[in-house]
Every structure is written in structure tokens, then in C-alpha cells.
Short mmCIF file of C-alpha atoms in Angstrom, two decimals:
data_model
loop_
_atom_site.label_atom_id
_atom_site.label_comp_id
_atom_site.label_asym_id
_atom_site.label_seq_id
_atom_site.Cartn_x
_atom_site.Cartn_y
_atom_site.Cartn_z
CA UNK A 29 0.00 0.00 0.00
CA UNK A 30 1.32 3.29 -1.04
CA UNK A 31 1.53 5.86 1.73
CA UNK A 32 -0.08 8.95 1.92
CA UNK A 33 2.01 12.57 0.66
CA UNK A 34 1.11 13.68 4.03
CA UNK A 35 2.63 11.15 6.41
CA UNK A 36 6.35 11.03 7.29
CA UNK A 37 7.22 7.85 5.22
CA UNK A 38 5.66 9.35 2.22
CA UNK A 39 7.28 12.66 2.54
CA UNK A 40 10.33 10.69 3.04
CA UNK A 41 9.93 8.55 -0.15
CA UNK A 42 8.65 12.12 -1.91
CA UNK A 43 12.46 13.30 -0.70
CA UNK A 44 14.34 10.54 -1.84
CA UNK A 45 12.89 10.03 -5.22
CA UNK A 46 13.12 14.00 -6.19
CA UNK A 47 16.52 13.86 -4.64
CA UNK A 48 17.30 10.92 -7.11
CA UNK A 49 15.51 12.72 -9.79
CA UNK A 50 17.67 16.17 -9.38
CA UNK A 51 20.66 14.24 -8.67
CA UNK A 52 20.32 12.75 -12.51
CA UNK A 53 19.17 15.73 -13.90
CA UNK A 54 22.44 17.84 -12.73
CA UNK A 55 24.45 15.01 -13.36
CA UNK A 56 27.14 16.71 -16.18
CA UNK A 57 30.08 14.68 -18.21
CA UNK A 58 32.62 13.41 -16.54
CA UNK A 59 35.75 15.74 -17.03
CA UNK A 60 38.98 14.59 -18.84
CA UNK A 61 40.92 12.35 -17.64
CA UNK A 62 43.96 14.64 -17.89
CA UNK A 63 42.14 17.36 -16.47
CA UNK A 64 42.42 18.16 -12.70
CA UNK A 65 38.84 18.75 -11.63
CA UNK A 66 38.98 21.67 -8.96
CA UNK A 67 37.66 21.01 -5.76
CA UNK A 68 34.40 22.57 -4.91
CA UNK A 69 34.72 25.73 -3.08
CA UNK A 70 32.70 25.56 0.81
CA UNK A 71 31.58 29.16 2.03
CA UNK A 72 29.08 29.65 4.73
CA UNK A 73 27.91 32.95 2.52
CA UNK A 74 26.13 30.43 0.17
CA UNK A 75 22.93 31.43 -0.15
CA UNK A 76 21.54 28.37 -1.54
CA UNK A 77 22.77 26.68 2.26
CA UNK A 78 20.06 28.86 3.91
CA UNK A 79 17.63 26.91 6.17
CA UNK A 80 14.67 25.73 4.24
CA UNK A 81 15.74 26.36 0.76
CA UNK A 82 17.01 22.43 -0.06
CA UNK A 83 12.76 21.82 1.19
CA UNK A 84 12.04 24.84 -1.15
CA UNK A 85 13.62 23.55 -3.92
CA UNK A 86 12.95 19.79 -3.30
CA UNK A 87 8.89 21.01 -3.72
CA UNK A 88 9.41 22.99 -6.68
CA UNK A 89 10.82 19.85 -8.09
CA UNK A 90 8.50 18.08 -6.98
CA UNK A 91 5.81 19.97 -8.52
CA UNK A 92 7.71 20.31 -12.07
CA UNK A 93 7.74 16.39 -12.09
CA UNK A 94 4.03 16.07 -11.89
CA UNK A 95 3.36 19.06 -14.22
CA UNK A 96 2.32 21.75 -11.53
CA UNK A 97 2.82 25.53 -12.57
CA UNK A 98 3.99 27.56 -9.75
CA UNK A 99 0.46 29.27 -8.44
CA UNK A 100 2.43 31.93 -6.67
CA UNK A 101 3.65 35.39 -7.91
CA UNK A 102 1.14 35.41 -11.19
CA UNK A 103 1.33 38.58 -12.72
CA UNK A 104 -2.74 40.09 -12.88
CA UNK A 105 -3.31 42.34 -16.02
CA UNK A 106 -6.22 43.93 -14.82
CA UNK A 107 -7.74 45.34 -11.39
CA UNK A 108 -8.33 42.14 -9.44
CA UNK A 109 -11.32 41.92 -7.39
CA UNK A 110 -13.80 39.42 -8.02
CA UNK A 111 -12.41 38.91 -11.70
CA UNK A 112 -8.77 39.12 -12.76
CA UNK A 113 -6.89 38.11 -15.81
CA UNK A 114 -3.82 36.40 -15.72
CA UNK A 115 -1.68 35.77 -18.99
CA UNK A 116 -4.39 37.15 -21.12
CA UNK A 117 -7.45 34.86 -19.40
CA UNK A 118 -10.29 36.04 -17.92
CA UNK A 119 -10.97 33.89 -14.19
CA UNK A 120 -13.29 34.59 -11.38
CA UNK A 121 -10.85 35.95 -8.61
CA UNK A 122 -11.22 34.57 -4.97
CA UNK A 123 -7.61 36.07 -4.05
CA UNK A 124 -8.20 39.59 -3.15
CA UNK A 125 -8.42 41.60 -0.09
CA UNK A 126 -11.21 43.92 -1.45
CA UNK A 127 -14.25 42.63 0.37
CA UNK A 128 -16.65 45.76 -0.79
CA UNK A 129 -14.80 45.82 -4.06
CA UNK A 130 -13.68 49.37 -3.48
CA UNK A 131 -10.07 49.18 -5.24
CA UNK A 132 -10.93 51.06 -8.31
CA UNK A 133 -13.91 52.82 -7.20
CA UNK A 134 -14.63 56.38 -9.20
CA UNK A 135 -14.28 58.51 -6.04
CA UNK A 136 -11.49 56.17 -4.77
CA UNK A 137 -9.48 57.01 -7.59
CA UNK A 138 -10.82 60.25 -7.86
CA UNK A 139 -9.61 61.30 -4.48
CA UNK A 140 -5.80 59.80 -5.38
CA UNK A 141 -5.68 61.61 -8.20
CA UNK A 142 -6.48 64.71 -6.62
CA UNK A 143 -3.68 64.20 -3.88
CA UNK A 144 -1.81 63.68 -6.26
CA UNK A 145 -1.70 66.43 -8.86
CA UNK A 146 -1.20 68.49 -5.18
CA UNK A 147 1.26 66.80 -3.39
CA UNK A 148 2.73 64.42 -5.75
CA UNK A 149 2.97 60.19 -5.40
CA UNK A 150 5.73 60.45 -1.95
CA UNK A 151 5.46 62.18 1.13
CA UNK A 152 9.46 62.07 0.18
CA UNK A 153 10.38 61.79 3.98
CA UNK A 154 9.70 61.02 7.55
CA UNK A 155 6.39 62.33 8.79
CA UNK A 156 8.71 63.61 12.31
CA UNK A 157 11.20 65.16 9.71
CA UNK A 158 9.23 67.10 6.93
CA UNK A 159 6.86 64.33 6.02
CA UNK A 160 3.71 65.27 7.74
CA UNK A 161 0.77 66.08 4.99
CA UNK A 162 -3.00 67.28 5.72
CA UNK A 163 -4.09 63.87 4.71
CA UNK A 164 -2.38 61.97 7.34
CA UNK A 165 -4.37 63.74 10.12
CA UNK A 166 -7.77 63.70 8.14
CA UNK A 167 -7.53 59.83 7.75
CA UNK A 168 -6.46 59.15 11.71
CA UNK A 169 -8.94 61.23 12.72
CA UNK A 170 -11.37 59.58 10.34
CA UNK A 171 -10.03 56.04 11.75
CA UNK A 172 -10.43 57.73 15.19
CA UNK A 173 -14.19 58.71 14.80
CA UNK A 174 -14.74 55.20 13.36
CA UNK A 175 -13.55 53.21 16.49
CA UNK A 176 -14.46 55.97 19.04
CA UNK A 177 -10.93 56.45 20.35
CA UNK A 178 -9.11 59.65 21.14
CA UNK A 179 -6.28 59.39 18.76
CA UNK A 180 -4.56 57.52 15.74
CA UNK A 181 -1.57 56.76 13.28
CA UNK A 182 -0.99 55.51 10.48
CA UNK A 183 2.07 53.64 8.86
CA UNK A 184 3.05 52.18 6.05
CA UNK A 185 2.91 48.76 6.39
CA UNK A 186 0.24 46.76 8.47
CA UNK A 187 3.14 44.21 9.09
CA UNK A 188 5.30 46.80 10.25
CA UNK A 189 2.47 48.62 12.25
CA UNK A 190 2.07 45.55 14.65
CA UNK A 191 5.72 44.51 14.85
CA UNK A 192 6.81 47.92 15.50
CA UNK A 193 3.75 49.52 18.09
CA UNK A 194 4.22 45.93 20.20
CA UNK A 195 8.32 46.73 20.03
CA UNK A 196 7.84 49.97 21.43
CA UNK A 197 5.08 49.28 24.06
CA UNK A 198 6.33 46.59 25.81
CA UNK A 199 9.92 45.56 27.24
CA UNK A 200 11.75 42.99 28.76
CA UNK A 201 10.19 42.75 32.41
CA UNK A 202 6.77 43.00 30.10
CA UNK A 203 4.48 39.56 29.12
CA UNK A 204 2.65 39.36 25.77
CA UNK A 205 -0.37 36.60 25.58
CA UNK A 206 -1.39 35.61 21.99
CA UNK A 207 -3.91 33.64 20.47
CA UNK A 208 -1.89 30.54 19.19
CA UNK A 209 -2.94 31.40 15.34
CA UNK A 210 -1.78 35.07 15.66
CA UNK A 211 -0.15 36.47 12.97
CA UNK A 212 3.19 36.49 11.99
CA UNK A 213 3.63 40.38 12.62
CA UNK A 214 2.33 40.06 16.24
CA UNK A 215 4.71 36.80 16.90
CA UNK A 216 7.53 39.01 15.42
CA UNK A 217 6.64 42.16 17.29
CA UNK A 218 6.68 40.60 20.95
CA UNK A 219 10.20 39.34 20.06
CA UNK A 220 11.58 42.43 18.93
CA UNK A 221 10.41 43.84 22.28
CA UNK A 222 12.35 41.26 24.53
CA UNK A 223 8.61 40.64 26.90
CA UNK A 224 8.00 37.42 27.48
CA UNK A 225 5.78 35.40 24.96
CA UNK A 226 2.73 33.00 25.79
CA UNK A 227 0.33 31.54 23.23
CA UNK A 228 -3.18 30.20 24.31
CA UNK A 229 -5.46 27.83 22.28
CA UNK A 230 -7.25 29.40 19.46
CA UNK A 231 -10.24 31.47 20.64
CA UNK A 232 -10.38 30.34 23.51
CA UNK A 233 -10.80 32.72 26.53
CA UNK A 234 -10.62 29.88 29.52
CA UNK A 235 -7.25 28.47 28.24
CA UNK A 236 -5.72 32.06 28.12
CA UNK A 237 -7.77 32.78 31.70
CA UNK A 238 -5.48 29.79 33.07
CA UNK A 239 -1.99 31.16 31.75
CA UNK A 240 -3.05 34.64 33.75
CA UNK A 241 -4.09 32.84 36.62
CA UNK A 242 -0.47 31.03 36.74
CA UNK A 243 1.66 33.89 35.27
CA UNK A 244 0.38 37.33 35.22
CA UNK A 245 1.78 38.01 38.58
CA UNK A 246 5.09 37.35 37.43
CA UNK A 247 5.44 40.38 34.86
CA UNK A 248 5.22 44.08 34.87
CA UNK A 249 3.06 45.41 32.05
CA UNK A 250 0.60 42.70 30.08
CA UNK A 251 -0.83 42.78 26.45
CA UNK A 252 -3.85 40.56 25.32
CA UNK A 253 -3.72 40.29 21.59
CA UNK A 254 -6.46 38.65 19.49
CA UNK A 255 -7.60 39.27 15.57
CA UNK A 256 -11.05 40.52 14.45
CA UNK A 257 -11.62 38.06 11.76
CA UNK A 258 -8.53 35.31 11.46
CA UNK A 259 -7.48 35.35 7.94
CA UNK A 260 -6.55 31.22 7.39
CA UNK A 261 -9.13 30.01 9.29
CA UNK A 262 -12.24 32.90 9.14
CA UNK A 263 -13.89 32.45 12.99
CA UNK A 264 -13.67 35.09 14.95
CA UNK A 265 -13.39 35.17 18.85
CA UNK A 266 -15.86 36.10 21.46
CA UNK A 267 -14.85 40.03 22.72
CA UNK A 268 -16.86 40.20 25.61
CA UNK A 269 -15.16 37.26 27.40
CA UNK A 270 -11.29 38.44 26.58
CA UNK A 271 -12.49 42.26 27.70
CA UNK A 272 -13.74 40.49 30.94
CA UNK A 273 -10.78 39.00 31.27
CA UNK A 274 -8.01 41.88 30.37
CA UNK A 275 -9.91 44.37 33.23
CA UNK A 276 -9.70 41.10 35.55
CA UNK A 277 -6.26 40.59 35.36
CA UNK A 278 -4.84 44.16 34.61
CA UNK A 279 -3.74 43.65 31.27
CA UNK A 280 -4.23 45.98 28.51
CA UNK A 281 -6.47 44.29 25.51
CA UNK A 282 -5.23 45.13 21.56
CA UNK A 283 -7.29 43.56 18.63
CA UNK A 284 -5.61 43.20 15.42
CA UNK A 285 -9.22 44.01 13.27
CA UNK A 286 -7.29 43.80 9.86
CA UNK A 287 -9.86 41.41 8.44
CA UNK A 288 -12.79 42.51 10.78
CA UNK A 289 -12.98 46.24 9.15
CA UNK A 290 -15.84 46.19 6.69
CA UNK A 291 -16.52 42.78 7.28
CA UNK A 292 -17.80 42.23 10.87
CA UNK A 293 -21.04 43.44 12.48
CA UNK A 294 -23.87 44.48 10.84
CA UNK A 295 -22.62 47.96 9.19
CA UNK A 296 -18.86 46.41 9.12
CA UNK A 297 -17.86 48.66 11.99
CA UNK A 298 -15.87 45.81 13.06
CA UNK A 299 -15.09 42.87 15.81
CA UNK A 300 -16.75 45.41 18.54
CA UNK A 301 -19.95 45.67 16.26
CA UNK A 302 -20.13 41.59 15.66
CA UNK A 303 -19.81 40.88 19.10
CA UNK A 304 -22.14 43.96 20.24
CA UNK A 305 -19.18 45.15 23.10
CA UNK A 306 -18.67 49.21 23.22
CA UNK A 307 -15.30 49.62 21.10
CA UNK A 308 -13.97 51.85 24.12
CA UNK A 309 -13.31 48.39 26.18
CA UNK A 310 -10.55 47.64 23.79
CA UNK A 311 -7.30 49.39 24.70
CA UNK A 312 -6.03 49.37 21.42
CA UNK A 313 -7.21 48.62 18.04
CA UNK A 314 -4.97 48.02 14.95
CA UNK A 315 -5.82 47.53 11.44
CA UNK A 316 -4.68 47.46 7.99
CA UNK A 317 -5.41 50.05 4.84
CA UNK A 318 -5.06 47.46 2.44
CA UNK A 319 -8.34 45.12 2.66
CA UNK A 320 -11.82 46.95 2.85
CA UNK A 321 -9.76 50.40 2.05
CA UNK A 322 -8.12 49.40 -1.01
CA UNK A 323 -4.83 50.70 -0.77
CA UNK A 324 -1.71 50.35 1.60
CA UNK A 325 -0.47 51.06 4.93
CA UNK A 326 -1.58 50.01 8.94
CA UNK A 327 -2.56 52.21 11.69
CA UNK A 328 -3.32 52.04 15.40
CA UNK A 329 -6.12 53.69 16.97
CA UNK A 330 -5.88 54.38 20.86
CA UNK A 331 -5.40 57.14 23.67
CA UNK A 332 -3.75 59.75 22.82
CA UNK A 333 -0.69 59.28 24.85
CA UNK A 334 -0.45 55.82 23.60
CA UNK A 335 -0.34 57.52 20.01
CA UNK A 336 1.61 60.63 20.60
CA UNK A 337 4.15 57.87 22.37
CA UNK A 338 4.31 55.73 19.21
CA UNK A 339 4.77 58.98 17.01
CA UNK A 340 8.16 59.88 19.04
CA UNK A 341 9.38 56.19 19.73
CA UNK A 342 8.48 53.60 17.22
CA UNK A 343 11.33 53.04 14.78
CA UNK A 344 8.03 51.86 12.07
CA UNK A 345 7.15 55.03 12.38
CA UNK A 346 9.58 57.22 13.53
CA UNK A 347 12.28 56.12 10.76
CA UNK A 348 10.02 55.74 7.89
CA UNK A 349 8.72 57.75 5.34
CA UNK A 350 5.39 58.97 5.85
CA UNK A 351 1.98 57.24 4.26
CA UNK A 352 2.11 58.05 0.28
CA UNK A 353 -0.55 61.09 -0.25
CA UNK A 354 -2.74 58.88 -2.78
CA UNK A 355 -2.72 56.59 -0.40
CA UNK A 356 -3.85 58.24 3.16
CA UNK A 357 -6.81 60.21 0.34
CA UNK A 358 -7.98 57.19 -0.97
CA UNK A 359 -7.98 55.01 1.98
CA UNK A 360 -10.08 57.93 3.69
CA UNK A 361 -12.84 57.51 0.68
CA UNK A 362 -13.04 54.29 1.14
CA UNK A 363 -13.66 54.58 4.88
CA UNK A 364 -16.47 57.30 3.99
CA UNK A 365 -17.89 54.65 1.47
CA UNK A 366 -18.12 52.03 3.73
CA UNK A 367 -20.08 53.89 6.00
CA UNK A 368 -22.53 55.86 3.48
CA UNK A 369 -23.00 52.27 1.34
CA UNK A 370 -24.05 49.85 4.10
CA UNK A 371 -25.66 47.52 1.40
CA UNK A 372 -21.93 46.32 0.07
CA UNK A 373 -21.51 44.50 3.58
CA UNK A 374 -24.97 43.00 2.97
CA UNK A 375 -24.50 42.05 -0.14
CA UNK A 376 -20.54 40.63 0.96
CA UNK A 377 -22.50 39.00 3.99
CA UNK A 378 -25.33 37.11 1.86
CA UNK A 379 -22.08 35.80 -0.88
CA UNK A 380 -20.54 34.26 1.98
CA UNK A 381 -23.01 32.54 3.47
CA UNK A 382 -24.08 31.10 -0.14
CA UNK A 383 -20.22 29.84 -0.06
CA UNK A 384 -20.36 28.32 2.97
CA UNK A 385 -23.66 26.73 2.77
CA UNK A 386 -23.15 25.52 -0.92
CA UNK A 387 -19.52 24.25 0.52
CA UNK A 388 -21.18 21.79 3.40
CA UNK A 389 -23.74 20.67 1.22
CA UNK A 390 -20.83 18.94 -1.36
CA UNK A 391 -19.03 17.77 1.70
CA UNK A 392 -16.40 20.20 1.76
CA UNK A 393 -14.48 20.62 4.65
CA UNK A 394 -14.78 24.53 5.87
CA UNK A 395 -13.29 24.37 9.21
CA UNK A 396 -14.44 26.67 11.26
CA UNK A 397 -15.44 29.61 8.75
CA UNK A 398 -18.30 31.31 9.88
CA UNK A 399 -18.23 32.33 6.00
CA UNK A 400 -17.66 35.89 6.63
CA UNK A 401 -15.91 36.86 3.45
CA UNK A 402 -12.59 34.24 4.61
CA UNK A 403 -13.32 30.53 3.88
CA UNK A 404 -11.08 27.89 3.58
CA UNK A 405 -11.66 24.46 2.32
CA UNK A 406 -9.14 22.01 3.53
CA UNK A 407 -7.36 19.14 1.81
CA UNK A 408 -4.80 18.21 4.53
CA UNK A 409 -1.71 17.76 2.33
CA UNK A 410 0.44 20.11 0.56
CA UNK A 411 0.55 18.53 -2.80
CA UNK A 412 -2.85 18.04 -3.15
CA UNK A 413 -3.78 21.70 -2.57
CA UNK A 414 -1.79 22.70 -4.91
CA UNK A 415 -2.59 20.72 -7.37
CA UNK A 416 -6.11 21.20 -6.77
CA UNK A 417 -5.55 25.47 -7.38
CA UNK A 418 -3.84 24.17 -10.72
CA UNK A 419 -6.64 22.34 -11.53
CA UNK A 420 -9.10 24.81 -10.97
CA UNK A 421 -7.48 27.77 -12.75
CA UNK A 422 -7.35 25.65 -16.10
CA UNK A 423 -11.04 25.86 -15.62
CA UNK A 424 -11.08 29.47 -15.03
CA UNK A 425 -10.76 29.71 -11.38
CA UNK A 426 -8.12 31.69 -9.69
CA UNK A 427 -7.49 30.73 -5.71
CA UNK A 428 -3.99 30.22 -3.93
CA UNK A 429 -3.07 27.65 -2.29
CA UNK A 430 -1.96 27.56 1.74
CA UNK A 431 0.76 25.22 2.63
CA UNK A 432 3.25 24.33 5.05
CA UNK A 433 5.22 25.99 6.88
CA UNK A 434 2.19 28.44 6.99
CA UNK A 435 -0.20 25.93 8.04
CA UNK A 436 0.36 22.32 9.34
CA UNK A 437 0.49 20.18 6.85
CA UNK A 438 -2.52 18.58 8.15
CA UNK A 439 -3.97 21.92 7.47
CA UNK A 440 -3.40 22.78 3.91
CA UNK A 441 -6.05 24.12 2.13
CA UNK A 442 -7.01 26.70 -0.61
CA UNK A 443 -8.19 29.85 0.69
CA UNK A 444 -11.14 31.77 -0.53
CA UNK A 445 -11.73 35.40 -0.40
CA UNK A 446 -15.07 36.23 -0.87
CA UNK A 447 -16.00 39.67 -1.97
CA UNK A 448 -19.06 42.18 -2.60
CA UNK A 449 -18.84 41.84 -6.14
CA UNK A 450 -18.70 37.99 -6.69
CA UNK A 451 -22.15 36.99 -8.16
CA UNK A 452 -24.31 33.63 -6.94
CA UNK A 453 -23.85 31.86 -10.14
CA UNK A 454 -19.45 32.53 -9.95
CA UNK A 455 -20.33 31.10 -6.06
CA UNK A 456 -21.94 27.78 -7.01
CA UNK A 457 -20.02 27.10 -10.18
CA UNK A 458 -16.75 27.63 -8.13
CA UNK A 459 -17.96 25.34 -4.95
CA UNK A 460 -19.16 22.90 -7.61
CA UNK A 461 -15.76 22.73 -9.37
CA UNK A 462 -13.84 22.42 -6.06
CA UNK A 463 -16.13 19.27 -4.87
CA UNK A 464 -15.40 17.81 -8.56
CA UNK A 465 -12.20 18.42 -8.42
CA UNK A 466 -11.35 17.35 -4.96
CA UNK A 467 -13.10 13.75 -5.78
CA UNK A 468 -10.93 13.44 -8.91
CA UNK A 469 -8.08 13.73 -6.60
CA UNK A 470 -8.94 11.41 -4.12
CA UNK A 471 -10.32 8.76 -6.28
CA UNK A 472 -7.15 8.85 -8.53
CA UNK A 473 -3.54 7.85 -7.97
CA UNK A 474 -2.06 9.25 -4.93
CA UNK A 475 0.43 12.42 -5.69
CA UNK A 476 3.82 9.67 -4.90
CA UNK A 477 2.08 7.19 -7.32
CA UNK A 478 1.96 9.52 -9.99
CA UNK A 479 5.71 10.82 -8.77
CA UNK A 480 6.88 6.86 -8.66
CA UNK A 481 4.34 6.18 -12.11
CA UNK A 482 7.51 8.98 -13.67
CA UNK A 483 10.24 7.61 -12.66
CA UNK A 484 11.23 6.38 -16.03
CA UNK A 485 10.23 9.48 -17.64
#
């Protein structure tokens, strides 16, 4: 019996045979026998001896031998939202941010332009040095009226927002607590600030209650962070009970909401407007500019002196050139959109829950998706997801893969982002493609049959 892609003896066999395989394919002639043939040179500055690039390489291969294009870095020809085209084909597009399909709205673009015939595509310096433009302030204060809070900034990355507001906040005597599916720009932020770092079980409020009950006392300063709407897996976790549970045990509460904006609660106010809690229980709210607003950047939304502290201390910000103007105008547009056009987060809300309902009824394996405009369908082995993306963009169908390292392995899946714009009939042909494709796969030869079925090639 063959084994399965996913388990160690088949990624083993998968290993050796592409090993094998590249080992023939670099094989060159045999130099002259009166030639000397120079030893190989060894230098630790070998890039191609960095961790993880033999794996990289070994599933590239891997991929080549079975006829897999690479699904990552396709160029798109067009404005991708819930259509693309790639190489000169049209496909419906479930890998975009831009839930209310605002990228390429009229006064979106309208508003960019305007910025920049006045103040060009660059703020062309550090907001603290001579960066600072009018549209910076109007879109924090904009992000401030949305969540309620007395003060904001923005940055230019949402990566960079989280890694560098958590590096500046907390120190070394400090303790961070983290949802164990965080993202990678939280993970990364807590160990550029030198606290100490402690993951609970996903969503759940009584495992992290336990580590504060055993811990907390031992640190200074402590930061709760959770997401709005987790981007791999679409749940979302219950605010009320991690609130009750930061004023408990003195801790101050941040929500990353970089998903949640436009998405959550009723008008797409957010995780606070899902989960009916006032937004002023969360200490500090973080998002991203470049899902529901269409264009680039992060920004925190707070107090005032947590704000005016991050303006004079965070390297992110501090040390980096200010938002572009296009940006900051058109990200501010979108915001207003969002709130005068209500019926896009209906309309996003009602395509989801088609997905997701049209998903279970085929069998598919959703996780736990609450089908709010993230939903993944899971496949459990690397291979097989991608294979299963290649498969369904021949028929017109453009969605990436996840694999490991970013998930388990166990966890692979392809990842849907639904949008606005997406219409029933690209929903159902799409779930219906994925369920016939996905059957194909697991009633034909396993991915190291068809590997071993090669080996002759």
C-alpha cells in the first residue's frame, strides 16, 4: 500500500525520489581524464545553504515532475477583485483583499488623483522630519471617529504597524499573551520587544484565563492580543469574554481588526460591532489600509498618549517615510464609502453565506469559517492543494493555495476570499468545481504514485 504525501514515510519517499531525480538531472560529463577537476569551493555565505531552501527547492521539483505551474507570484493584467486576468485569461478571482470591491472605485481614484496632482505620489520623507501632509491627520482622525478612540496613526505597512507599536510598548520585564494562530507580525513584534511570549489555544478565553491565573503576577506590564476576523481560518473570537478577562487581570487588551474592518457586524464597523461590546473596552485597536480600504499602509487607533508615544518612539514610524498622499486620500474615501453604502456588507454577507452553505452541502471541509468573506476548504496535504488550485485555474478559477510551513500540513487548504462583487452563479459554479475536483483527486492515484508512475520518464 502506497503511503499517503502527508505522512512522514511518504514525505520521506517524496524526498528521496526527487533527490534521485535532481541528482540525474544535474548530473554533467565526466571531465577529462587529464584534467584536474577543482575542488568545490565551501563558504558559509552560500545562499543556496540557507535553512529551508534544499525543502524549497525539493517542492518545486517536486511539482515540475508532476506538471504543476507555480500558483504563486502570477502577474494580474487587470484590477483584481472578483475577476482578474492572468496571462491574457479572464478567471473569477477569490484572491483579493477587497471585500466591498472598493479598489478602483470612481471617487477612490478620484480622491488619489487629486492628492496627487497636489502633493505628488511620496510624502518624500519622515512624517517627524518634513513628512507630515493634511491627509495623514484627516484619515487618523477619520479612523479615530470610526472606532471611538481619542487618537490615531498611520504607517506604512500593516506588518510593520504591529511589529513595530508591540516593540515599542512593551519591554523585557513585560508579558505578551497571543492567540496561538496570531499572525506572523504580532509573533515578530513581541520578540523584537524582549517581553515574554505566551500563546493560548485558538479562541479560547478559559485556556488564556489559566496562563493569567499562573503567570500574570510574574510580569510588569501585560498585552492581550487577538484578531477581528482570522485570515486562514475565518472564525472570529468572542470580545466580551477576553475584555472580561483583560480588566480582571490588569492587562491591557489590543485587537488586530485587519480582516474585521468592513466585514464584521452588521454595518462592518468591526469585531466590537459583531460581538455587540462598546469599542472603548478595547485598549487598542490596529488595522490594515489594504483590505476593505483598497490601498496600503496600517494604523493604530488608541489614547492619545499611547499615540503621541508611538509617534516619538516607534522606529516603524519614527524612521520611515510617511503614508504616500494617494494613499492616506484614498484610503479615507473608502472609509467614507463604507459607512454611506451599508448595502456592500450586505450584499458581501449574503455571498458568503451562499459559499459556505453551498460548501457543506458537497461535503467540503470549511473548518471553522463562519463564511464571513474568509473561507477555507481544507485538503490536509500540501501537494494536493496545490494541485487542486492548478486544476481549478485551467477551468477558469483563480485561488492560492496555503501550505506548510504556513499551516500544518494537516492543514493545507485553498483559501477563498469572498467579496461584494462575486455573483451567486461565480459562487456555485466555483464550490461545484472544487467538490469535482477534490473527488478526482482522491479517487485517482495518490500524488507519490503519480511521482513513482515517472520515474522512467
Amino acid at each position: 500500500m502506497s503511503q499517503a504525501p502527508g505522512s512522514d514515510g511518504g514525505r520521506a519517499a517524496l524526498a528521496s525520489f526527487v533527490t534521485n531525480r535532481l541528482g540525474r538531472h544535474a548530473a554533467k560529463p565526466s571531465a577529462p581524464r587529464n584534467e584536474a577537476k577543482a575542488p568545490a569551493k565551501e563558504t558559509a555565505q552560500d545562499f543556496a545553504k540557507l535553512t529551508g531552501y534544499r525543502e524549497l527547492k525539493l517542492q518545486r521539483s517536486a511539482a515540475d515532475l508532476i506538471g504543476l505551474d507555480n500558483p504563486f507570484f502570477r502577474v494580474h493584467e487587470a484590477k483584481a477583485g472578483a475577476t482578474t486576468r492572468i496571462g491574457g485569461k479572464a478567471l473569477t478571482n477569490f484572491s483579493s483583499y477587497d471585500y466591498l470591491g472598493l479598489n478602483g472605485h470612481p471617487e477612490v481614484n478620484a480622491a488619489a488623483k487629486r492628492a496627487i496632482e497636489q502633493f505628488g505620489t511620496s510624502a518624500s520623507a519622515s512624517r517627524v522630519v518634513a513628512g507630515e501632509r493634511p491627509g495623514h491627520l484627516s484619515l487618523e482622525n477619520a479612523l479615530a471617529r470610526h472606532y471611538g478612540t481619542e487618537a490615531c496613526v498611520v504607517m506604512v505597512s500593516g506588518h510593520a504597524t504591529n511589529v513595530t507599536a508591540i516593540g515599542a510598548i512593551l519591554e523585557e520585564p513585560d508579558v505578551i499573551f497571543h492567540d496561538a494562530l496570531i499572525h506572523n507580525s504580532v509573533v515578530t513584534g513581541a520578540q523584537l520587544s524582549g517581553a515574554k511570549r505566551r500563546s493560548f489555544a485558538h479562541n479560547d478565553a478559559e485556556s488564556l484565563e489559566k496562563l493569567l491565573a499562573a503567570t500574570r503576577h510574574e510580569h510588569r506590564r501585560a498585552l492581550i492580543v487577538i484578531e477581528g476576523l482570522y485570515s486562514m481560518d475565518g472564525d472570529t473570537p468572542d470580545l466580551a469574554a477576553f475584555v472580561a478577562l483583560k480588566e480582571r487581570y490588569d492587562c491591557w487588551l489590543m485587537v488586530d481588526d485587519a480582516h474585521g474592518l468592513g466585514v464584521l457586524g452588521r454595518t462592518g464597523a468591526g469585531l466590537h460591532e459583531h460581538c455587540g461590546v462598546d469599542p472603548s473596552a478595547v485598549d487598542i485597536w490596529m488595522g490594515t489600509l489594504s483590505k476593505t480600504l483598497s490601498t496600503c499602509g496600517g494604523y493604530i487607533a488608541g489614547p492619545s498618549a499611547l499615540v503621541e508615544y508611538l509617534k516619538c518612539t516607534a522606529g516603524g514610524f519614527l524612521y520611515s517615510v510617511g503614508l504616500s498622499p494617494p494613499l492616506a486620500a484614498a484610503a479615507e474615501t473608502a472609509l467614507n464609502l463604507l459607512h454611506a453604502e451599508p448595502e456592500r456588507v450586505e450584499r458581501l454577507r449574503r455571498n458568503g453565506a451562499l459559499f459556505l452553505a453551498s460548501a457543506k452541502k458537497l461535503g467540503l471541509d470549511v473548518g471553522t469559517s463562519l463564511g464571513l468573506a474568509v473561507i477555507p476548504v481544507i485538503v490536509g496535504d500540501s501537494l494536493k492543494a496545490v494541485t487542486l488550485s492548478d486544476r481549478l485555474f485551467a477551468r477558469g478559477i483563480n485561488v492560492q493555495p496555503i501550505i506548510h510551513p504556513a499551516v500544518p500540513e494537516r492543514a493545507s487548504r485553498l483559501r477563498f476570499f469572498i467579496t461584494s462583487e462575486h455573483t451567486p452563479e461565480q459562487i456555485k459554479d466555483t464550490v461545484n468545481a472544487v467538490a469535482e475536483e477534490l473527488a478526482a483527486l482522491q479517487t485517482g492515484a495518490s500524488l507519490i504514485e503519480q511521482l513513482m508512475a515517472r520515474r522512467g520518464a
